mmCIF file of N, CA, C and O in Angstrom:
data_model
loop_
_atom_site.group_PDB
_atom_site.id
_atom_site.type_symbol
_atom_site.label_atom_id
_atom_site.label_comp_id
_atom_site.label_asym_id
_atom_site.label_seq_id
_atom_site.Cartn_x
_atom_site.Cartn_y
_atom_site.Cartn_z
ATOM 1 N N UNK C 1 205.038 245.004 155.334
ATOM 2 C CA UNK C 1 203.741 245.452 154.868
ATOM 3 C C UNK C 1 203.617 246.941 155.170
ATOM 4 O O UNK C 1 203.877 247.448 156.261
ATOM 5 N N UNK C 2 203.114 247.706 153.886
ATOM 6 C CA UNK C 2 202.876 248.962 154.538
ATOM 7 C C UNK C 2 201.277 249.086 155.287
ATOM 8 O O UNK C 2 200.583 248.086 155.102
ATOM 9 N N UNK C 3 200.766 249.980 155.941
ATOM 10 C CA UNK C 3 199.870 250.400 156.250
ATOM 11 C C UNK C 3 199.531 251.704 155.974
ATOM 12 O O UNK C 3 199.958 252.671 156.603
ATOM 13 N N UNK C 4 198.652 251.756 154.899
ATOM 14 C CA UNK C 4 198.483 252.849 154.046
ATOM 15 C C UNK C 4 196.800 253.704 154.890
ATOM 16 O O UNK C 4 195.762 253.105 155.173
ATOM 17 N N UNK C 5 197.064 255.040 155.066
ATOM 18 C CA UNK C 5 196.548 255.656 155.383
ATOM 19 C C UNK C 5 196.092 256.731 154.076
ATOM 20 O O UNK C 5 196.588 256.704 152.950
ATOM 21 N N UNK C 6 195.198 257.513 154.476
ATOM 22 C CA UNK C 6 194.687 259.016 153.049
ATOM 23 C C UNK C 6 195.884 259.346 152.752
ATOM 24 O O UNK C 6 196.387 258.952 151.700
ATOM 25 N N UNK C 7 196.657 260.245 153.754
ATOM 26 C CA UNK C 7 198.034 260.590 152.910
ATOM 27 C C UNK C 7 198.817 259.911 152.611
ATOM 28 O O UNK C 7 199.832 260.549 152.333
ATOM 29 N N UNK C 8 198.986 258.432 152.449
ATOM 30 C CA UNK C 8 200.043 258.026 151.830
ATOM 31 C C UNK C 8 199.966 257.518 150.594
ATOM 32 O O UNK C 8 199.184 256.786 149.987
ATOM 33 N N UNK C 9 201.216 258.223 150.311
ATOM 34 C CA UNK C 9 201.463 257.937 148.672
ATOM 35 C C UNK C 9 201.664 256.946 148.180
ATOM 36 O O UNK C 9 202.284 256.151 148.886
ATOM 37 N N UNK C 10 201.341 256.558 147.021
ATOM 38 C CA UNK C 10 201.439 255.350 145.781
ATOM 39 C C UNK C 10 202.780 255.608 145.637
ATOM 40 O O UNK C 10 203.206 256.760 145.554
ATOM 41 N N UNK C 11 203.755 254.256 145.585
ATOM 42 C CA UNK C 11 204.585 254.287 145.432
ATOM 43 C C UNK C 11 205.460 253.374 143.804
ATOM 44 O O UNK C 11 206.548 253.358 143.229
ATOM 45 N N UNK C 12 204.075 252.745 143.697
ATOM 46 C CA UNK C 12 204.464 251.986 142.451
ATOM 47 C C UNK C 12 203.225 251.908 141.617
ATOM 48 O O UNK C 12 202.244 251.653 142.314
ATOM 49 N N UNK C 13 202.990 252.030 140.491
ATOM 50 C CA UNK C 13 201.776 251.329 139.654
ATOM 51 C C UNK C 13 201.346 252.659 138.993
ATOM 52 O O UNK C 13 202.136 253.599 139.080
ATOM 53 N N UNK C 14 200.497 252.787 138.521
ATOM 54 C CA UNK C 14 199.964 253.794 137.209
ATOM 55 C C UNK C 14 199.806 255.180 138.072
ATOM 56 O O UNK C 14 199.468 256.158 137.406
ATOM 57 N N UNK C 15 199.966 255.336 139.170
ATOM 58 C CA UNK C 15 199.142 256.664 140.173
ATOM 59 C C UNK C 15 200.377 256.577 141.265
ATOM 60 O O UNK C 15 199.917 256.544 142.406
ATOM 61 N N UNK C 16 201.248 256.549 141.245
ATOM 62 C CA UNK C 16 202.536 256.384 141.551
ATOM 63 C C UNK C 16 202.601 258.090 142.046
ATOM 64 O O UNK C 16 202.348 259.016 141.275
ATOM 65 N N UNK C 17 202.941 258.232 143.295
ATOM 66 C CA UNK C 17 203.016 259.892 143.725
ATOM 67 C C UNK C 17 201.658 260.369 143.743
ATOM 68 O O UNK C 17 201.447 261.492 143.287
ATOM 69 N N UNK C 18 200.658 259.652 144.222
ATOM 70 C CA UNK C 18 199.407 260.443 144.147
ATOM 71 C C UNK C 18 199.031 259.501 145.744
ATOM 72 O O UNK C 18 199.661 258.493 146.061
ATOM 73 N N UNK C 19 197.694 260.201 146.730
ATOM 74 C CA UNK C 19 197.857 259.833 147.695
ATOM 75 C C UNK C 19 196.455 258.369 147.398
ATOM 76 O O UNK C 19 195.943 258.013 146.337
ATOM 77 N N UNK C 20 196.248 257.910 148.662
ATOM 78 C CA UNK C 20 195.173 256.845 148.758
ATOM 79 C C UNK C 20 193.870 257.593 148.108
ATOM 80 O O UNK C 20 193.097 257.284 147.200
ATOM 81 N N UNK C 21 193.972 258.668 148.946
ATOM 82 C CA UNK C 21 192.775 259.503 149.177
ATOM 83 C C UNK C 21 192.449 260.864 147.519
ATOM 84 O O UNK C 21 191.522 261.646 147.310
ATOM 85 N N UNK C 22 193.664 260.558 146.744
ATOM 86 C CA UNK C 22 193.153 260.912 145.307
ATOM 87 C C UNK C 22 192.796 259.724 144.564
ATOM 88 O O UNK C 22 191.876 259.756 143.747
ATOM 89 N N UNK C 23 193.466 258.676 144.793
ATOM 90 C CA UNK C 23 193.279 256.924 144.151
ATOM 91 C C UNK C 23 191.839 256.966 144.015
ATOM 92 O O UNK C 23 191.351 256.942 142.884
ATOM 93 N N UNK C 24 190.905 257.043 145.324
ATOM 94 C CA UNK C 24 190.003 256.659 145.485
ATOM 95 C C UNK C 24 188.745 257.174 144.810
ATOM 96 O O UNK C 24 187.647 256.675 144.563
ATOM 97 N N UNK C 25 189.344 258.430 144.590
ATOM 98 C CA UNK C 25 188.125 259.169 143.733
ATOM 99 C C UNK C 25 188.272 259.308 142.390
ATOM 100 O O UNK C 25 187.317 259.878 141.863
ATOM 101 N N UNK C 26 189.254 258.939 141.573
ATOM 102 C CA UNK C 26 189.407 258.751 140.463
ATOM 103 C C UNK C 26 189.018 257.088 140.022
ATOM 104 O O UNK C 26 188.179 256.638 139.241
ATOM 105 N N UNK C 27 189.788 256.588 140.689
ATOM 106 C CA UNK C 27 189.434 255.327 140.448
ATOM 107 C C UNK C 27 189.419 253.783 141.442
ATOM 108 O O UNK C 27 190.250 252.897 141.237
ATOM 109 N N UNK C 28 188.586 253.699 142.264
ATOM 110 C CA UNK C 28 188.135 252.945 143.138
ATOM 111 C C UNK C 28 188.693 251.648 143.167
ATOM 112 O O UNK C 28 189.403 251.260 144.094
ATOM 113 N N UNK C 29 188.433 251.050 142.305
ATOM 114 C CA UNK C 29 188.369 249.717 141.444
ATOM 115 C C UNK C 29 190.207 249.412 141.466
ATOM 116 O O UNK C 29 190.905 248.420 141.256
ATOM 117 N N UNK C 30 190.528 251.129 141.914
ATOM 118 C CA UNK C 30 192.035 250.399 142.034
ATOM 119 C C UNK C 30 192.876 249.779 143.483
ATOM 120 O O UNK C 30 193.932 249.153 143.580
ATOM 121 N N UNK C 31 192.116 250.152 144.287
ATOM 122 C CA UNK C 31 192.123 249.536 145.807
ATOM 123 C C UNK C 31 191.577 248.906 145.756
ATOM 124 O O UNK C 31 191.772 248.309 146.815
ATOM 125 N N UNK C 32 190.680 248.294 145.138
ATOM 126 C CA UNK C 32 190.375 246.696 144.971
ATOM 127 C C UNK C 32 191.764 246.068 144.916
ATOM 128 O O UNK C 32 192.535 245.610 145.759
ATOM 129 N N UNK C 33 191.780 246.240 143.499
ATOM 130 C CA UNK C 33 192.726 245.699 142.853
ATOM 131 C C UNK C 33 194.185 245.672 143.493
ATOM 132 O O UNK C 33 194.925 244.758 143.129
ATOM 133 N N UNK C 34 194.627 246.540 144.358
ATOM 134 C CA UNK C 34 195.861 246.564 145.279
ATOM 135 C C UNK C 34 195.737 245.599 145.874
ATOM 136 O O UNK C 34 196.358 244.545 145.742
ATOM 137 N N UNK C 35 194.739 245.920 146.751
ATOM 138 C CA UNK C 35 193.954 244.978 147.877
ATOM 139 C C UNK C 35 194.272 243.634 147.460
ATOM 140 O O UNK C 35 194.542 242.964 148.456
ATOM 141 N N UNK C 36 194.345 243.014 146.465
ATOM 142 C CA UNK C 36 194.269 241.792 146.142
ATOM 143 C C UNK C 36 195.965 241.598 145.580
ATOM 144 O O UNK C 36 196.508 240.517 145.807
ATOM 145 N N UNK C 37 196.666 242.587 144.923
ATOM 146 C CA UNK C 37 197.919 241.940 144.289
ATOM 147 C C UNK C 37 199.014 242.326 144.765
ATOM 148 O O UNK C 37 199.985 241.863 144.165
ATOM 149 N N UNK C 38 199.247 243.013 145.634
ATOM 150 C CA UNK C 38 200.376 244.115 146.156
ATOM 151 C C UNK C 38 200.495 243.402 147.049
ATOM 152 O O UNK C 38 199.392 243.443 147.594
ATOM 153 N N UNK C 39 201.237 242.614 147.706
ATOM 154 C CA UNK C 39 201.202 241.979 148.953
ATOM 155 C C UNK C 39 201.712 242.769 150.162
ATOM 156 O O UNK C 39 201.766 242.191 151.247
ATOM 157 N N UNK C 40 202.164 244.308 150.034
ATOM 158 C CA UNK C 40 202.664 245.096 150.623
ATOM 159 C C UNK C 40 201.417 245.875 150.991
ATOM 160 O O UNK C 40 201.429 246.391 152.108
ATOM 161 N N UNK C 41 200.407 246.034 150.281
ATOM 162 C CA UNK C 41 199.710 246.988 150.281
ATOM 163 C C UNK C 41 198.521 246.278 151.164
ATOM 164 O O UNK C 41 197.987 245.169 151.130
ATOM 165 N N UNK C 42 198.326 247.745 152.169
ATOM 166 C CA UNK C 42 197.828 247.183 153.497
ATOM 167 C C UNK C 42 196.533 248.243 153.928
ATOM 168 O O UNK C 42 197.063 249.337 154.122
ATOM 169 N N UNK C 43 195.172 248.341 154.134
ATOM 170 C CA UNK C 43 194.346 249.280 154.471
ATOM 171 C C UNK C 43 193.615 248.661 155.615
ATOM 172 O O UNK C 43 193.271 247.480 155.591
ATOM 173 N N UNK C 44 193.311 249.695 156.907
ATOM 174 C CA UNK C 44 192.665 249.294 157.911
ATOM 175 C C UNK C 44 191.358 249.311 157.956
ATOM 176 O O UNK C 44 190.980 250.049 157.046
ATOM 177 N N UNK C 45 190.362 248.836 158.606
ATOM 178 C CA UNK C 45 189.047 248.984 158.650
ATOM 179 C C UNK C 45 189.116 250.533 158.936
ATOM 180 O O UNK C 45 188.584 251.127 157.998
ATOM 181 N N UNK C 46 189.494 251.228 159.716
ATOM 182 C CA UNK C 46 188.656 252.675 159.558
ATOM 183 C C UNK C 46 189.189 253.363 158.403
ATOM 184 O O UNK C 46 188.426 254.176 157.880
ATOM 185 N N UNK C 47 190.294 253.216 157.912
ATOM 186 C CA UNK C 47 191.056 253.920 156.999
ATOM 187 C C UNK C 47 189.554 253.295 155.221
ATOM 188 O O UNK C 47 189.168 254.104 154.377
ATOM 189 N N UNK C 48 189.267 252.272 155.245
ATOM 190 C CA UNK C 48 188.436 251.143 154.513
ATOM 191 C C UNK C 48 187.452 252.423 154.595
ATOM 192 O O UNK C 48 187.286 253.080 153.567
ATOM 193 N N UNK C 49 186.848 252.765 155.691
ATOM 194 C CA UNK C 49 185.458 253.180 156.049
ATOM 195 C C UNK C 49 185.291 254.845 155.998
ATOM 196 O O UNK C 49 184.191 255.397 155.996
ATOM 197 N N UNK C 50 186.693 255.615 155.952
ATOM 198 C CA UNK C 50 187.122 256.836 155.289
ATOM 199 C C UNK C 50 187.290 256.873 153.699
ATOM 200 O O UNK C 50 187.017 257.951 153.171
ATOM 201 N N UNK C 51 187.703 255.832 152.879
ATOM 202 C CA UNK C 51 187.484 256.048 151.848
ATOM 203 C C UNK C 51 186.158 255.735 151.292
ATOM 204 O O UNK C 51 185.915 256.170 150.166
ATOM 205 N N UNK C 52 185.248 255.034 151.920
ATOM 206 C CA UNK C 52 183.507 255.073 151.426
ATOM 207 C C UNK C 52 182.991 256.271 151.948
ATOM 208 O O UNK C 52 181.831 256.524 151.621
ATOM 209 N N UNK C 53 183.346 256.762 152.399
ATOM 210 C CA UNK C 53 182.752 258.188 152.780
ATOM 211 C C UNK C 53 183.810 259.284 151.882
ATOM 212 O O UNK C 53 183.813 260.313 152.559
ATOM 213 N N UNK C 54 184.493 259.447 150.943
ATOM 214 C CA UNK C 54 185.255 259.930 149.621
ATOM 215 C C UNK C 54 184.616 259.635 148.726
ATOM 216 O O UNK C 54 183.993 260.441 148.036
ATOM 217 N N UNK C 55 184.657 257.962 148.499
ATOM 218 C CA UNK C 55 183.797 258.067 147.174
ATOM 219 C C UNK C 55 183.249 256.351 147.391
ATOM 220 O O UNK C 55 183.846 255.277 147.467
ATOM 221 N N UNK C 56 181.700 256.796 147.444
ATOM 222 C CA UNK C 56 181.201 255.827 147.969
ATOM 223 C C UNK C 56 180.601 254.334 146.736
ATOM 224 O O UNK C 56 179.736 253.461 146.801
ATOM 225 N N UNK C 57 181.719 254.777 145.659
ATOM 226 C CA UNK C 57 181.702 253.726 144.845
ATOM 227 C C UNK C 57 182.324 252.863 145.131
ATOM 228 O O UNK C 57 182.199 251.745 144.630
ATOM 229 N N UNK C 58 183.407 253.264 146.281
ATOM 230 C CA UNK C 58 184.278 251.848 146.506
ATOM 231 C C UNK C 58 184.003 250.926 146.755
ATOM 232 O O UNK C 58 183.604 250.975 147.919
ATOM 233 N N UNK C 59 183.914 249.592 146.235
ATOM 234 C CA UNK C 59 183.875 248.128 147.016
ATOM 235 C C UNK C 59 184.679 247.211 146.837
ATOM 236 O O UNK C 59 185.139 246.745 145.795
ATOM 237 N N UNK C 60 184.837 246.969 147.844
ATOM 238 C CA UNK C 60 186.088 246.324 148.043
ATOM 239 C C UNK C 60 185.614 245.133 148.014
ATOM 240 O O UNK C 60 184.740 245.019 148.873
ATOM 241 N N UNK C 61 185.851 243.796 147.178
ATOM 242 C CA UNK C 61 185.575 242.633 146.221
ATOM 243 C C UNK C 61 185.729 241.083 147.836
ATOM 244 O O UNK C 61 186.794 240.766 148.367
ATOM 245 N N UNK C 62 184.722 240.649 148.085
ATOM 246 C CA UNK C 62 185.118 239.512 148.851
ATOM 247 C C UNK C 62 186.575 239.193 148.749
ATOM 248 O O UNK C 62 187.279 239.154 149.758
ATOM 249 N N UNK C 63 187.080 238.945 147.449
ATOM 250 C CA UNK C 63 188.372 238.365 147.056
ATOM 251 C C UNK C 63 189.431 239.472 148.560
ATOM 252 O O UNK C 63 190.113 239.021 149.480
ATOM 253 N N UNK C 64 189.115 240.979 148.192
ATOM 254 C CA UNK C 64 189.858 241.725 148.316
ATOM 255 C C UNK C 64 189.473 241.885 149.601
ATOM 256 O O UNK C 64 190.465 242.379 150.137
ATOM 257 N N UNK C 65 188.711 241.775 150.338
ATOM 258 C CA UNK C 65 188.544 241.423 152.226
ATOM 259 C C UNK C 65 189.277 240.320 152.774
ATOM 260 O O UNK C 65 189.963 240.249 153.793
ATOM 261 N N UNK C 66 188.864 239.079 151.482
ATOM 262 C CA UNK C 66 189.939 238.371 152.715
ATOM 263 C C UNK C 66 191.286 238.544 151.959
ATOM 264 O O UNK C 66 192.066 237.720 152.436
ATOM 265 N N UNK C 67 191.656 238.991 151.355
ATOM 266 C CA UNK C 67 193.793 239.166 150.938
ATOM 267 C C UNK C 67 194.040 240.244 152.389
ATOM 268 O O UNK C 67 194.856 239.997 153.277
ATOM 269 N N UNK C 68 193.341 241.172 152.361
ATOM 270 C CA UNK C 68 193.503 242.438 153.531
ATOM 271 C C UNK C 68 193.503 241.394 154.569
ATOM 272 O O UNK C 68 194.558 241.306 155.197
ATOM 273 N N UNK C 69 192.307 240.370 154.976
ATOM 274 C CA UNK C 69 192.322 239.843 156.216
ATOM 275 C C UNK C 69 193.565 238.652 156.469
ATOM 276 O O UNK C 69 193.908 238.372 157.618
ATOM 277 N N UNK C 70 194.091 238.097 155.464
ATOM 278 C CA UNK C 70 195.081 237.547 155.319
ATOM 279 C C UNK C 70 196.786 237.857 155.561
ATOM 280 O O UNK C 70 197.785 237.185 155.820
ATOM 281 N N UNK C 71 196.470 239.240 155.320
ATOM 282 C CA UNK C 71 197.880 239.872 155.410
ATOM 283 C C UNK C 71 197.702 240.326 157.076
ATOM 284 O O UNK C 71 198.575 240.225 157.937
ATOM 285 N N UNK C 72 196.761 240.682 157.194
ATOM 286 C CA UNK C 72 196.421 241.402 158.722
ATOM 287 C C UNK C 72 197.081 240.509 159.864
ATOM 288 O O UNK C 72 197.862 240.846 160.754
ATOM 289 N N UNK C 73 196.356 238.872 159.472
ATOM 290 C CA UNK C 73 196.867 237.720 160.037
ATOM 291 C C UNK C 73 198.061 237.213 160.649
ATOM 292 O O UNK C 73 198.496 236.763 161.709
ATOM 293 N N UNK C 74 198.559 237.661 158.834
ATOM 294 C CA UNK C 74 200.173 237.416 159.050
ATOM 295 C C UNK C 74 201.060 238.102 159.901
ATOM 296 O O UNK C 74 202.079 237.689 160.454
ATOM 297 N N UNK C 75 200.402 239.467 159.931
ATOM 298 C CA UNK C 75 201.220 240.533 160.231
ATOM 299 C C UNK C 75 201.365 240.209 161.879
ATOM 300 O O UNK C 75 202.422 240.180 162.509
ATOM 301 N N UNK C 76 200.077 239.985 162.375
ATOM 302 C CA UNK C 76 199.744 239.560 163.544
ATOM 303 C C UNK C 76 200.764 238.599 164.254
ATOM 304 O O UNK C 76 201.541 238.884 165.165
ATOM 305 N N UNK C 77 200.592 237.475 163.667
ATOM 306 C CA UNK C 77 201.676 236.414 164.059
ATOM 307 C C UNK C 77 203.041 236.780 163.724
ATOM 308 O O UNK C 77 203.944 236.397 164.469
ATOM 309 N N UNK C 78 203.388 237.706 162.354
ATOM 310 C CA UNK C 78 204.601 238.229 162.231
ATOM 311 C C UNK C 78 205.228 239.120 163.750
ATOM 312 O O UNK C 78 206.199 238.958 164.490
ATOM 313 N N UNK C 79 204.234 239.963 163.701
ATOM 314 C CA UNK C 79 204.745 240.959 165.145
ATOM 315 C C UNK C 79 204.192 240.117 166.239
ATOM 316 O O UNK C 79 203.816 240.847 167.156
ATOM 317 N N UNK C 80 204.030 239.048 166.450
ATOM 318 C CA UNK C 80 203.642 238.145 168.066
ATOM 319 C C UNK C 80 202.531 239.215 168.172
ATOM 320 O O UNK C 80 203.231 240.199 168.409
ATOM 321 N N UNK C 81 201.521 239.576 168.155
ATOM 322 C CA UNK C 81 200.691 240.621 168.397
ATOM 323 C C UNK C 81 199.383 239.651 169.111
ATOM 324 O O UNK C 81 198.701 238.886 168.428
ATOM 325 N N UNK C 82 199.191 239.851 170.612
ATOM 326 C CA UNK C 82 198.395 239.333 171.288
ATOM 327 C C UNK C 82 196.913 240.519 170.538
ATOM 328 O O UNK C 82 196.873 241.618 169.984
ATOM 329 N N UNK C 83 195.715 239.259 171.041
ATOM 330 C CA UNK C 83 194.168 239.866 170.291
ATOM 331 C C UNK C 83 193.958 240.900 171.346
ATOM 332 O O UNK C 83 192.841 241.409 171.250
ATOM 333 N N UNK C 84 194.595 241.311 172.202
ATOM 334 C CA UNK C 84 194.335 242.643 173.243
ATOM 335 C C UNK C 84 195.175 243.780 172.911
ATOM 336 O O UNK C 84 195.045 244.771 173.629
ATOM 337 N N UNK C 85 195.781 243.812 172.222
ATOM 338 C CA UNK C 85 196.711 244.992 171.059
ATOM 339 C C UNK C 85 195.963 245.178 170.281
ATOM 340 O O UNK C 85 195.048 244.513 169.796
ATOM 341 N N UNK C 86 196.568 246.678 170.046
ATOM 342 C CA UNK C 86 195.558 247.357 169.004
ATOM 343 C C UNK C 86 194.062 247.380 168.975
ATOM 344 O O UNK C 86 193.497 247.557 167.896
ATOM 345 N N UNK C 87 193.038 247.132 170.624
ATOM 346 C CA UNK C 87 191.888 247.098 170.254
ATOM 347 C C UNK C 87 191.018 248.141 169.754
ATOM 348 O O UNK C 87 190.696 249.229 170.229
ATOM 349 N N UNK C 88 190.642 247.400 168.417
ATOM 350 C CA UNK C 88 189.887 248.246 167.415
ATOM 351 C C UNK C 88 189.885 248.733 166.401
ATOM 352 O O UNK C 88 189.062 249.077 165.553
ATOM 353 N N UNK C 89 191.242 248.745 166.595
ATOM 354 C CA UNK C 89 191.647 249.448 165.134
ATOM 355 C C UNK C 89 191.616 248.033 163.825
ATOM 356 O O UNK C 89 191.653 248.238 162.612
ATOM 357 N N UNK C 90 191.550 246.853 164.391
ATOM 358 C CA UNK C 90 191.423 246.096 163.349
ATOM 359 C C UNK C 90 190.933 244.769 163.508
ATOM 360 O O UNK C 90 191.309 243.633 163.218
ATOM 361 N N UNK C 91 189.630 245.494 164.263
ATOM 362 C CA UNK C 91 188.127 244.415 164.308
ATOM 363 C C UNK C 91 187.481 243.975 163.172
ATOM 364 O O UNK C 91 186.934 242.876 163.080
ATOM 365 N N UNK C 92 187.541 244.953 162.158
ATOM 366 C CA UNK C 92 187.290 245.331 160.338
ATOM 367 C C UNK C 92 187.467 243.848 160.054
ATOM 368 O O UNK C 92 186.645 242.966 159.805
ATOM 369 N N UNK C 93 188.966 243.845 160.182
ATOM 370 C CA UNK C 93 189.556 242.209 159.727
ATOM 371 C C UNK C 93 189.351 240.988 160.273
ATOM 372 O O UNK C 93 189.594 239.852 159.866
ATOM 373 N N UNK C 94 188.743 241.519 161.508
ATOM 374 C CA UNK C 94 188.982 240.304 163.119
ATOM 375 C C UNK C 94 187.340 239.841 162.582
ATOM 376 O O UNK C 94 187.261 238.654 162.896
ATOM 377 N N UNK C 95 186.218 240.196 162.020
ATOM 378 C CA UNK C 95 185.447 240.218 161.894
ATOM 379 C C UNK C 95 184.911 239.726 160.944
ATOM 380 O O UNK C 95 183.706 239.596 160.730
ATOM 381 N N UNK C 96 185.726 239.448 160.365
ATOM 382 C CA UNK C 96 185.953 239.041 158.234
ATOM 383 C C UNK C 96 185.880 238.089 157.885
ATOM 384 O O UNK C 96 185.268 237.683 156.898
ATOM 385 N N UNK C 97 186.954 237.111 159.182
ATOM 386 C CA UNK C 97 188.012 236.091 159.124
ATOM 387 C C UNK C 97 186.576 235.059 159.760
ATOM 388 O O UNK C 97 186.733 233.861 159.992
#
């Protein structure tokens, strides 16, 4: 799974070489849409809460909270990751679920 931050680049799909943080202001609706089909494609609650403060059209679709909180999950049990790791950075998800 990646974990996509503002600068990181699109690596596949129509905006391919452009960062999160241009995605978002052109077209919102497309981190939805990641959010839900990319199974690679990974955004954190603060990284979530930096792009509504870019362009505060974003919303990110129930559907598309829990696929994010789903992958988060996995990732969790993928890396053995005890709930005292990482506190905070992904309460977003811990919170969702």
């Amino acid at each position: 799974m990646k974990f996509y931050d503002l600068e990181s680049e699109f690596k596949f799909g129509k905006y391919e070489g452009k960062t999160l943080q241009e995605v978002v202001k052109i077209d919102p609706e497309y981190i939805n849409t990641c959010s839900i089909t990319e199974k690679d494609f990974f955004i954190a609650g603060p990284v979530i809460e930096d792009l509504k403060k870019l362009n505060p059209e974003l919303n990110l679709s129930d559907s598309a909270l829990q696929s994010l909180t789903d992958k988060h999950s996995a990732w969790k049990q993928e890396m053995d990751i005890d709930e005292d790791d990482e506190e905070g950075t992904y309460d977003y998800f811990d919170e969702q679920a």
